JSON list of C-alpha atoms in Angstrom, two decimals:
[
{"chain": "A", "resi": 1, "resn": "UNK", "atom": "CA", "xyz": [24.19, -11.80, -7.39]},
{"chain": "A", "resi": 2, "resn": "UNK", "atom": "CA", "xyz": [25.79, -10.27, -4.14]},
{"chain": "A", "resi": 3, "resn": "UNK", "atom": "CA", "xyz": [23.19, -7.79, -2.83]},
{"chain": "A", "resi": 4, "resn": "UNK", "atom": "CA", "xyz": [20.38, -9.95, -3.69]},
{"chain": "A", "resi": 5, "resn": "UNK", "atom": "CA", "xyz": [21.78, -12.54, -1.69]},
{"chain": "A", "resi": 6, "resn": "UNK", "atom": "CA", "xyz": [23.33, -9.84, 0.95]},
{"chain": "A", "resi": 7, "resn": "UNK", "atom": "CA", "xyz": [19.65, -8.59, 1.35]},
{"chain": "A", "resi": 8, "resn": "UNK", "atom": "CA", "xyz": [18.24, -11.67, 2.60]},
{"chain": "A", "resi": 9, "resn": "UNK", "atom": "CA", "xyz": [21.10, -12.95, 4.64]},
{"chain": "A", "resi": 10, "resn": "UNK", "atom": "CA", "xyz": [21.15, -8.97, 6.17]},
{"chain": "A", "resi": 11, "resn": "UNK", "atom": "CA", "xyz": [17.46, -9.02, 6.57]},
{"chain": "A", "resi": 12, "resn": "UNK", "atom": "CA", "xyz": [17.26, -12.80, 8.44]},
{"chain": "A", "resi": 13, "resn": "UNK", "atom": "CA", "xyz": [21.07, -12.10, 10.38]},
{"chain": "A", "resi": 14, "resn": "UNK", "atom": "CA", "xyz": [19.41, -9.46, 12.07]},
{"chain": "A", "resi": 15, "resn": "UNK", "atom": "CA", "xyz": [15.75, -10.89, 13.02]},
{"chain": "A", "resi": 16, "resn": "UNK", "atom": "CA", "xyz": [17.53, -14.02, 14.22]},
{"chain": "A", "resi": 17, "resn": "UNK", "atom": "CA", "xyz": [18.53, -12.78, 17.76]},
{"chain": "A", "resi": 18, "resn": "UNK", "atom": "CA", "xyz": [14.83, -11.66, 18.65]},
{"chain": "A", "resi": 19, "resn": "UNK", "atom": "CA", "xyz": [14.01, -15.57, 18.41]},
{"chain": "A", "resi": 20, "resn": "UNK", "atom": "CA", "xyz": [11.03, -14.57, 15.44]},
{"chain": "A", "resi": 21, "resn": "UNK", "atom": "CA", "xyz": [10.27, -16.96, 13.19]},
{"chain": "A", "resi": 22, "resn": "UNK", "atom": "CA", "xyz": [11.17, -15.87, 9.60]},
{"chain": "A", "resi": 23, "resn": "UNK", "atom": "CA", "xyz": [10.20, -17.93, 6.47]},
{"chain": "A", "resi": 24, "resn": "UNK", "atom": "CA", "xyz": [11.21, -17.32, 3.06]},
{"chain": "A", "resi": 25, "resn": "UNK", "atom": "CA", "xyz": [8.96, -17.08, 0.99]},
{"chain": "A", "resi": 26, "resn": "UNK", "atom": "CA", "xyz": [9.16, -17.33, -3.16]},
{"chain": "A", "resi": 27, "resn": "UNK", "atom": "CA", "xyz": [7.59, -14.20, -5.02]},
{"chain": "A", "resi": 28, "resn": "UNK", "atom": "CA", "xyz": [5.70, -16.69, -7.32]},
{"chain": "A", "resi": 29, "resn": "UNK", "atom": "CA", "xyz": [4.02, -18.10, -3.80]},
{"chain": "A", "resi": 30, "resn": "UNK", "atom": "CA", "xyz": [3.07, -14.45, -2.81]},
{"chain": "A", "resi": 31, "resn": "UNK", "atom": "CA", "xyz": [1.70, -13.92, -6.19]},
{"chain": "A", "resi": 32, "resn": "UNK", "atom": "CA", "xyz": [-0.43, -17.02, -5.65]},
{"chain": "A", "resi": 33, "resn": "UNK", "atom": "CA", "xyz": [-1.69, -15.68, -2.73]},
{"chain": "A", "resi": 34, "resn": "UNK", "atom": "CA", "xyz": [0.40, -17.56, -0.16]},
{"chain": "A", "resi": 35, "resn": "UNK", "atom": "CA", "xyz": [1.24, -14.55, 1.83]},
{"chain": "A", "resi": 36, "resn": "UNK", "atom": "CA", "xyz": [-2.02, -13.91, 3.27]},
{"chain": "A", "resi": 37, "resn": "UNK", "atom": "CA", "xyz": [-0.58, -16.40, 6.04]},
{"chain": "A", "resi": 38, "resn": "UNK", "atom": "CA", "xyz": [1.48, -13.88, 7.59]},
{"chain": "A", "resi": 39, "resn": "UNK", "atom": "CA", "xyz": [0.90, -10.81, 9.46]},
{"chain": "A", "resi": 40, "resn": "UNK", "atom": "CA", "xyz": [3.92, -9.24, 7.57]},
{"chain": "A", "resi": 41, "resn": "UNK", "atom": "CA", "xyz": [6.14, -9.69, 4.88]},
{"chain": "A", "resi": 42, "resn": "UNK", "atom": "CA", "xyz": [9.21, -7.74, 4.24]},
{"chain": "A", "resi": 43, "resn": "UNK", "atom": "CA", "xyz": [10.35, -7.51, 0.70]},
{"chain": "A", "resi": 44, "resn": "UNK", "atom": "CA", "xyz": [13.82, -7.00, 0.64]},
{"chain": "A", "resi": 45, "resn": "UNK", "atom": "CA", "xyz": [15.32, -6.02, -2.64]},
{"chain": "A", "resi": 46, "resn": "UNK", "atom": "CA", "xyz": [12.40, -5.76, -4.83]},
{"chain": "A", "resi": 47, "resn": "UNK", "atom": "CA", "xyz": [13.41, -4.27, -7.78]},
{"chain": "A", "resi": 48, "resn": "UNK", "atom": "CA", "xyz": [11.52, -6.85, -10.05]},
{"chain": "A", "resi": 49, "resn": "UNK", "atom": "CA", "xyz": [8.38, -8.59, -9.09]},
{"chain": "A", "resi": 50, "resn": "UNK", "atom": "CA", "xyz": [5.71, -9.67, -11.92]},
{"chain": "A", "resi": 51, "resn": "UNK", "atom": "CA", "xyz": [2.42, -7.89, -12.35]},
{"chain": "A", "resi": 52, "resn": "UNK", "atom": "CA", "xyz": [0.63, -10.50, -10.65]},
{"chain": "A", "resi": 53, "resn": "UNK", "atom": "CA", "xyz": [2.64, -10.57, -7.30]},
{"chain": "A", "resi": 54, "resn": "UNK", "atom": "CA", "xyz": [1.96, -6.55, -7.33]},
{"chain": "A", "resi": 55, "resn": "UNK", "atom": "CA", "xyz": [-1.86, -6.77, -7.37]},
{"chain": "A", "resi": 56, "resn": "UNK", "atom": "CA", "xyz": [-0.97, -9.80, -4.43]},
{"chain": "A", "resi": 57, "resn": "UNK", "atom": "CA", "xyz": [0.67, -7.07, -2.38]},
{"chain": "A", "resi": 58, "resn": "UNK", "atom": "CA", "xyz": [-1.73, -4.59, -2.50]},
{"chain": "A", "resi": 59, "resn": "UNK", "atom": "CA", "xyz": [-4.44, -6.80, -2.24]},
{"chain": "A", "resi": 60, "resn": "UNK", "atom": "CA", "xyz": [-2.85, -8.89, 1.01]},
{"chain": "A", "resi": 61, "resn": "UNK", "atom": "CA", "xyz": [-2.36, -4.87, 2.43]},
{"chain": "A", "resi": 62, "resn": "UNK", "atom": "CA", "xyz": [-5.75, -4.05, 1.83]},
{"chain": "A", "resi": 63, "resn": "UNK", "atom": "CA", "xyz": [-7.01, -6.89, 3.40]},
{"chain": "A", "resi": 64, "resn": "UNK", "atom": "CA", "xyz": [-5.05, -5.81, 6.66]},
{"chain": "A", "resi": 65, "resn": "UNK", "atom": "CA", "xyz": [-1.61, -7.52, 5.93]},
{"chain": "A", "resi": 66, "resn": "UNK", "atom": "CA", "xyz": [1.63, -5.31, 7.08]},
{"chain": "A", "resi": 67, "resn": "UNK", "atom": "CA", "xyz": [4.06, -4.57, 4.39]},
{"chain": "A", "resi": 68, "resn": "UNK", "atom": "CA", "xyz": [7.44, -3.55, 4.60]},
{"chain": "A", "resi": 69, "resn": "UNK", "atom": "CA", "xyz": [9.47, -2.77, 1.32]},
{"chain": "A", "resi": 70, "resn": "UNK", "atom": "CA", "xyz": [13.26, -1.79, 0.55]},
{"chain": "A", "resi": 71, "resn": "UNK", "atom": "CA", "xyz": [13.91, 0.74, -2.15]},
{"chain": "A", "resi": 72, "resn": "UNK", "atom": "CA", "xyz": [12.60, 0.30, -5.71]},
{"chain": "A", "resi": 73, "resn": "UNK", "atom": "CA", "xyz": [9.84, -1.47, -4.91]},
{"chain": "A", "resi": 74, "resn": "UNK", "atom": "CA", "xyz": [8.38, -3.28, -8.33]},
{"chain": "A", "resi": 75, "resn": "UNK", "atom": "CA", "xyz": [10.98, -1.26, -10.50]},
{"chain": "A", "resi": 76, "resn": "UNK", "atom": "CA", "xyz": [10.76, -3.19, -12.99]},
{"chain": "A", "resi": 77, "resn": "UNK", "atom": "CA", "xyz": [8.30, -6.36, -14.12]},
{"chain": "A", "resi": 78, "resn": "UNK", "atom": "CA", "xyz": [8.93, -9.75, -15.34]},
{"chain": "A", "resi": 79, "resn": "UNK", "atom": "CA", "xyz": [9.68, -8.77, -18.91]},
{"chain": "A", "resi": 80, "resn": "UNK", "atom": "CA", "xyz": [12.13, -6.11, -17.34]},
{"chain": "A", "resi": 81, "resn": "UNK", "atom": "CA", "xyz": [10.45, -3.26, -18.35]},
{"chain": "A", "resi": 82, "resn": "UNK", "atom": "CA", "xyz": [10.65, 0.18, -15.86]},
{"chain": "A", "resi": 83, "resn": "UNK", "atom": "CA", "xyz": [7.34, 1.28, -14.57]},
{"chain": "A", "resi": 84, "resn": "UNK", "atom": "CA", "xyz": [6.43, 4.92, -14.76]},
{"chain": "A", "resi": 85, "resn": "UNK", "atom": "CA", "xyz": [6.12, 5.55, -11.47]},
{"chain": "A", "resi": 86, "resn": "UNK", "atom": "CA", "xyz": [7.99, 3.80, -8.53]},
{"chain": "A", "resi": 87, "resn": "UNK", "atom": "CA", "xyz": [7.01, 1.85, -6.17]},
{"chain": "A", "resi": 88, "resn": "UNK", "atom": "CA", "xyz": [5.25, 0.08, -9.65]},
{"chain": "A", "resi": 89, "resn": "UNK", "atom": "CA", "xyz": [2.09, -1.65, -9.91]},
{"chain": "A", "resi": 90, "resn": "UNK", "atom": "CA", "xyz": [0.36, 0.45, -7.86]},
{"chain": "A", "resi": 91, "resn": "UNK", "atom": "CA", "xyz": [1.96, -0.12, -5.05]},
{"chain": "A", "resi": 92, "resn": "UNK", "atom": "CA", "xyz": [2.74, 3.57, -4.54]},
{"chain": "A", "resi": 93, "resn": "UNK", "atom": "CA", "xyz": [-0.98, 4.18, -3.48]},
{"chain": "A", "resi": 94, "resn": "UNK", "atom": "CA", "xyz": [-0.54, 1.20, -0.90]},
{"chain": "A", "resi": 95, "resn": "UNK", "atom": "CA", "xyz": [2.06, 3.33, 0.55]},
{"chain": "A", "resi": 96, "resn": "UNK", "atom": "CA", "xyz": [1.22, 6.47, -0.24]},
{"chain": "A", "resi": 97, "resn": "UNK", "atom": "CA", "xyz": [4.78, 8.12, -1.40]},
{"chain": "A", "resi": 98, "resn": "UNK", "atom": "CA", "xyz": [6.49, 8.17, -4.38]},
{"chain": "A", "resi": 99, "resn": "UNK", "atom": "CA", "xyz": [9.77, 7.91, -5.83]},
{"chain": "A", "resi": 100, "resn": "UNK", "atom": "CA", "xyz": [11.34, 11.89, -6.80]},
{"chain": "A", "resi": 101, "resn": "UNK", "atom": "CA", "xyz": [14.82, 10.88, -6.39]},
{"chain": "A", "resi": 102, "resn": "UNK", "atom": "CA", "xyz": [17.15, 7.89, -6.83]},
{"chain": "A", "resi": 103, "resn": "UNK", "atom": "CA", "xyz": [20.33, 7.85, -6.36]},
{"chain": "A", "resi": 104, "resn": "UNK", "atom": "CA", "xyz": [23.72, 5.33, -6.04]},
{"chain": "A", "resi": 105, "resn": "UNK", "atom": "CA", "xyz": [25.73, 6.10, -3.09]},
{"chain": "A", "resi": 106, "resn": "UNK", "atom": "CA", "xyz": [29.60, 5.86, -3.88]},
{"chain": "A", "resi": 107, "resn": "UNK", "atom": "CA", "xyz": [31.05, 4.24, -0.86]},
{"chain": "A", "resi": 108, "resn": "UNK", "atom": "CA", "xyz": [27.58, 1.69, -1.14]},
{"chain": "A", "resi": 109, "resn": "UNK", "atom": "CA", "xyz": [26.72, 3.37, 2.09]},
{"chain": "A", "resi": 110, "resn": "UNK", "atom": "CA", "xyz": [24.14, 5.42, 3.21]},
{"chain": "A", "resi": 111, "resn": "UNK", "atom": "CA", "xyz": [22.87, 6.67, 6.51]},
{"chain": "A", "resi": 112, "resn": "UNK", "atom": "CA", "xyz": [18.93, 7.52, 7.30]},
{"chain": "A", "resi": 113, "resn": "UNK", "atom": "CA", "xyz": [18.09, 9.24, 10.87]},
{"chain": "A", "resi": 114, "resn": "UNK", "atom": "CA", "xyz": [14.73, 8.55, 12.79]},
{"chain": "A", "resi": 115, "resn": "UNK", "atom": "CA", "xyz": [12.60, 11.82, 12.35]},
{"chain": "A", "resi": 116, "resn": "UNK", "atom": "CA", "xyz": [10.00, 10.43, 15.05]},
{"chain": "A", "resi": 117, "resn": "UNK", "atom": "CA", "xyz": [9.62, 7.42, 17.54]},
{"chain": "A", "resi": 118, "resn": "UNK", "atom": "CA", "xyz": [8.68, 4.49, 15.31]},
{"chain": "A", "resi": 119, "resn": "UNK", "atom": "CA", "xyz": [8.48, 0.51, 16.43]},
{"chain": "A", "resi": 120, "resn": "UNK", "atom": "CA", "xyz": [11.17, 0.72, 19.03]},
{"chain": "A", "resi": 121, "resn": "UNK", "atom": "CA", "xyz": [13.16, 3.27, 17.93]},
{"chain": "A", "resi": 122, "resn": "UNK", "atom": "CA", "xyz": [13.94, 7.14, 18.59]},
{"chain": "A", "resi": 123, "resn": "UNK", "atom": "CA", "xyz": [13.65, 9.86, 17.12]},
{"chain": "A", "resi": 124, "resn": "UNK", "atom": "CA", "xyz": [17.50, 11.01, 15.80]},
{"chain": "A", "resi": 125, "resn": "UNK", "atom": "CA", "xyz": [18.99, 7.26, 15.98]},
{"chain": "A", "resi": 126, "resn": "UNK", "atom": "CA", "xyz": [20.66, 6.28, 12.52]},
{"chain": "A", "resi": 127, "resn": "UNK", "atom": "CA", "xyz": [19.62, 3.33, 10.20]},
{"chain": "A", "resi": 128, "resn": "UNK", "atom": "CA", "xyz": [22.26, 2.31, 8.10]},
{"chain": "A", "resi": 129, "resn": "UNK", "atom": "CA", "xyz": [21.12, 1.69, 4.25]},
{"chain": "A", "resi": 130, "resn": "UNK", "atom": "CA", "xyz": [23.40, 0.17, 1.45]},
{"chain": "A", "resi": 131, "resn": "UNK", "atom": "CA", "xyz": [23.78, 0.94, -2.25]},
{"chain": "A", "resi": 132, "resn": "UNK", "atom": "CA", "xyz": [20.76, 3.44, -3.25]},
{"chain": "A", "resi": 133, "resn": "UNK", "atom": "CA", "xyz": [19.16, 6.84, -1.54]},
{"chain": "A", "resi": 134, "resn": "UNK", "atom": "CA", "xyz": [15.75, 6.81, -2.83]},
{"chain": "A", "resi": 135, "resn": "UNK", "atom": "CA", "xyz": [13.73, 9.58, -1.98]},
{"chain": "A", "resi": 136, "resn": "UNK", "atom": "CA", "xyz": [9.84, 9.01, -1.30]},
{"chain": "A", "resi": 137, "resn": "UNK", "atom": "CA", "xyz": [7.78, 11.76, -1.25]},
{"chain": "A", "resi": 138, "resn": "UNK", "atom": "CA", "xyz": [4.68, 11.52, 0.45]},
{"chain": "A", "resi": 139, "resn": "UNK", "atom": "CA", "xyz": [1.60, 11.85, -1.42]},
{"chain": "A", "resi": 140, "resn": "UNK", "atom": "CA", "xyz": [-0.93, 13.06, 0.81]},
{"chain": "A", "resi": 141, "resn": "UNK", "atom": "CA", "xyz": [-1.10, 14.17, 4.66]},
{"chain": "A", "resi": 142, "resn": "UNK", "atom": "CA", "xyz": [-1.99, 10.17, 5.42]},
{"chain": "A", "resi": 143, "resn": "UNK", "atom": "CA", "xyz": [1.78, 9.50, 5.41]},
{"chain": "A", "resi": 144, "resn": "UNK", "atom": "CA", "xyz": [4.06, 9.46, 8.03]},
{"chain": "A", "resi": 145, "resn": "UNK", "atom": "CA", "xyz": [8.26, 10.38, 7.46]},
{"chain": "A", "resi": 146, "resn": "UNK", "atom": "CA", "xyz": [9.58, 7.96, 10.12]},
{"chain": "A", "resi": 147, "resn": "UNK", "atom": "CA", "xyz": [13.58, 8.42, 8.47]},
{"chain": "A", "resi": 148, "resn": "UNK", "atom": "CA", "xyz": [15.17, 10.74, 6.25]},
{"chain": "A", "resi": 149, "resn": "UNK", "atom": "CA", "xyz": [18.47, 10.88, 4.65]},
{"chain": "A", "resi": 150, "resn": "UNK", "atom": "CA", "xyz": [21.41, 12.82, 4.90]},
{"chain": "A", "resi": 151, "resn": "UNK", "atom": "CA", "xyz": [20.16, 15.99, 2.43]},
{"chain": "A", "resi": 152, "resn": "UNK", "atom": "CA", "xyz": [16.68, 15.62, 4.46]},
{"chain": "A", "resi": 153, "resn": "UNK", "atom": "CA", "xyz": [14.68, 14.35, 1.71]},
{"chain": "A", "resi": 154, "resn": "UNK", "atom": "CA", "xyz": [12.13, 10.95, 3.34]},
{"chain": "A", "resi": 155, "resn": "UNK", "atom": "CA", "xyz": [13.96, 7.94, 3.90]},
{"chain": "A", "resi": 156, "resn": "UNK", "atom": "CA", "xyz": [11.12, 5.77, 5.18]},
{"chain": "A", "resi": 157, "resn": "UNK", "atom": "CA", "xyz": [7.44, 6.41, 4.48]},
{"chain": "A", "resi": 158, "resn": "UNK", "atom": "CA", "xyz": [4.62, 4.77, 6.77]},
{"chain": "A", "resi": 159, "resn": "UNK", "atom": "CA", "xyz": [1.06, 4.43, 5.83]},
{"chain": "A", "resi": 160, "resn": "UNK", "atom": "CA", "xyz": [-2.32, 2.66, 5.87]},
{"chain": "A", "resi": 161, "resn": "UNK", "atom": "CA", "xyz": [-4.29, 0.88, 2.75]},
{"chain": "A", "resi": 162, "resn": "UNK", "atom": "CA", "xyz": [-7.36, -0.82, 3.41]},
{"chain": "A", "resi": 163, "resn": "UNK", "atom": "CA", "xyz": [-7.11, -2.13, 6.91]},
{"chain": "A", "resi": 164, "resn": "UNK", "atom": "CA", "xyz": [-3.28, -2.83, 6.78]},
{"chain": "A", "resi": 165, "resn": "UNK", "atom": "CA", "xyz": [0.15, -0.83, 7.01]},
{"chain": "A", "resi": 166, "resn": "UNK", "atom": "CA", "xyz": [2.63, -0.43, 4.72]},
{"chain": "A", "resi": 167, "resn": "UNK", "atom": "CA", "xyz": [6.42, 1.30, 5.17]},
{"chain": "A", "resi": 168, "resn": "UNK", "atom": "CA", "xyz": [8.46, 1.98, 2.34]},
{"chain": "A", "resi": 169, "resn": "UNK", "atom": "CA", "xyz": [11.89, 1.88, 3.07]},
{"chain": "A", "resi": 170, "resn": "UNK", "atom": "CA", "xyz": [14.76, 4.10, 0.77]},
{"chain": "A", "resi": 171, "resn": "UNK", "atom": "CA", "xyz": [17.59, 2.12, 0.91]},
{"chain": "A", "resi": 172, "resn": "UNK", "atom": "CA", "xyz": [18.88, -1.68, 1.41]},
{"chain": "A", "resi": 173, "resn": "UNK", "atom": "CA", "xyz": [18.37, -2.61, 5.23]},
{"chain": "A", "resi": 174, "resn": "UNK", "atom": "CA", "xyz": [19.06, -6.31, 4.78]},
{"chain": "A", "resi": 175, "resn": "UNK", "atom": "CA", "xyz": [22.57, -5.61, 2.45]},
{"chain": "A", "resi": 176, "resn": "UNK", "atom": "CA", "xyz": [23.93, -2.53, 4.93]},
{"chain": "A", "resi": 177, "resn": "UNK", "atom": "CA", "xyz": [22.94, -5.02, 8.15]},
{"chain": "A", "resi": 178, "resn": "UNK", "atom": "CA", "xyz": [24.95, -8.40, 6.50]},
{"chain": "A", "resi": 179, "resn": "UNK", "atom": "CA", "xyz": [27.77, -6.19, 5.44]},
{"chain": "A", "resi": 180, "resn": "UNK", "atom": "CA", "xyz": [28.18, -4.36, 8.24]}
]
């Protein structure tokens, strides 16, 4: 599929100039524990991970791992069944917002602006996103908005679990960066 494939490309494209190593890793691998190696993974297009590579996540956060997630994080699970809430799994405690809103952009575009300095970049600079608006609403005063979307709802969600980090990103970074 395209965006799965647009996702990764998008998400490696744009690391490559900052000379950072990237690795792929397999979900199965994470599940197994594998990612503990890392200081952070970035999960782009997650909309199905199994149960087991959920309680991996939240576990390797806890533990103080950094996490960084594109929209609909754990949607679904290896049987393809929807989870109640999303992010799934329980990975909505890990980063501490929710899913209220989802939806499909027409054009495949969408646009998030910086509501505060975060990792390098300023407040009002754009982020471009690709296919869905997702809105995450924080759960508690312990997370940060870092981006919102166009309406103002929160783009991109920040937060601690355990001793790590986690942000929870709204849209596709990795698709809007490789087709763009």
């Amino acid at each position: 599929a395209v965006i799965e494939r647009n996702s990764m490309l998008g998400t490696y494209r744009s690391l490559f100039p900052s000379s950072l190593p990237v690795e792929f890793v397999h979900i199965d691998d994470v599940a197994k524990g594998e990612g503990n190696r890392y200081k952070l993974l970035y999960v782009p297009y997650p909309l199905m991970i199994t149960e087991e590579a959920g309680r991996a996540l939240r576990e390797y956060v806890r533990q103080g791992g950094n996490l960084v997630s594109e929209a609909r994080l754990a949607w679904n699970d290896e049987r393809g069944r929807a989870t109640e809430i999303i992010p799934g799994m329980g990975l909505h405690e890990v980063c501490n917002c929710r899913e209220t809103k989802v939806e499909q952009s027409p054009t495949g575009k969408i646009e998030m602006t910086m509501a505060t300095d975060f990792a390098g970049l300023k407040t009002g600079e754009k982020l471009p996103g690709a296919l869905y608006e997702e809105t995450l609403t924080p759960l508690s005063d312990g997370a940060t908005i870092v981006a919102r979307h166009a309406d103002g709802t929160p783009a991109i969600v920040a937060s601690t679990f355990g001793k790590g980090k986690m942000l929870a990103v709204g849209s596709f970074l990795g698709a809007a960066y490789e087709s763009d």
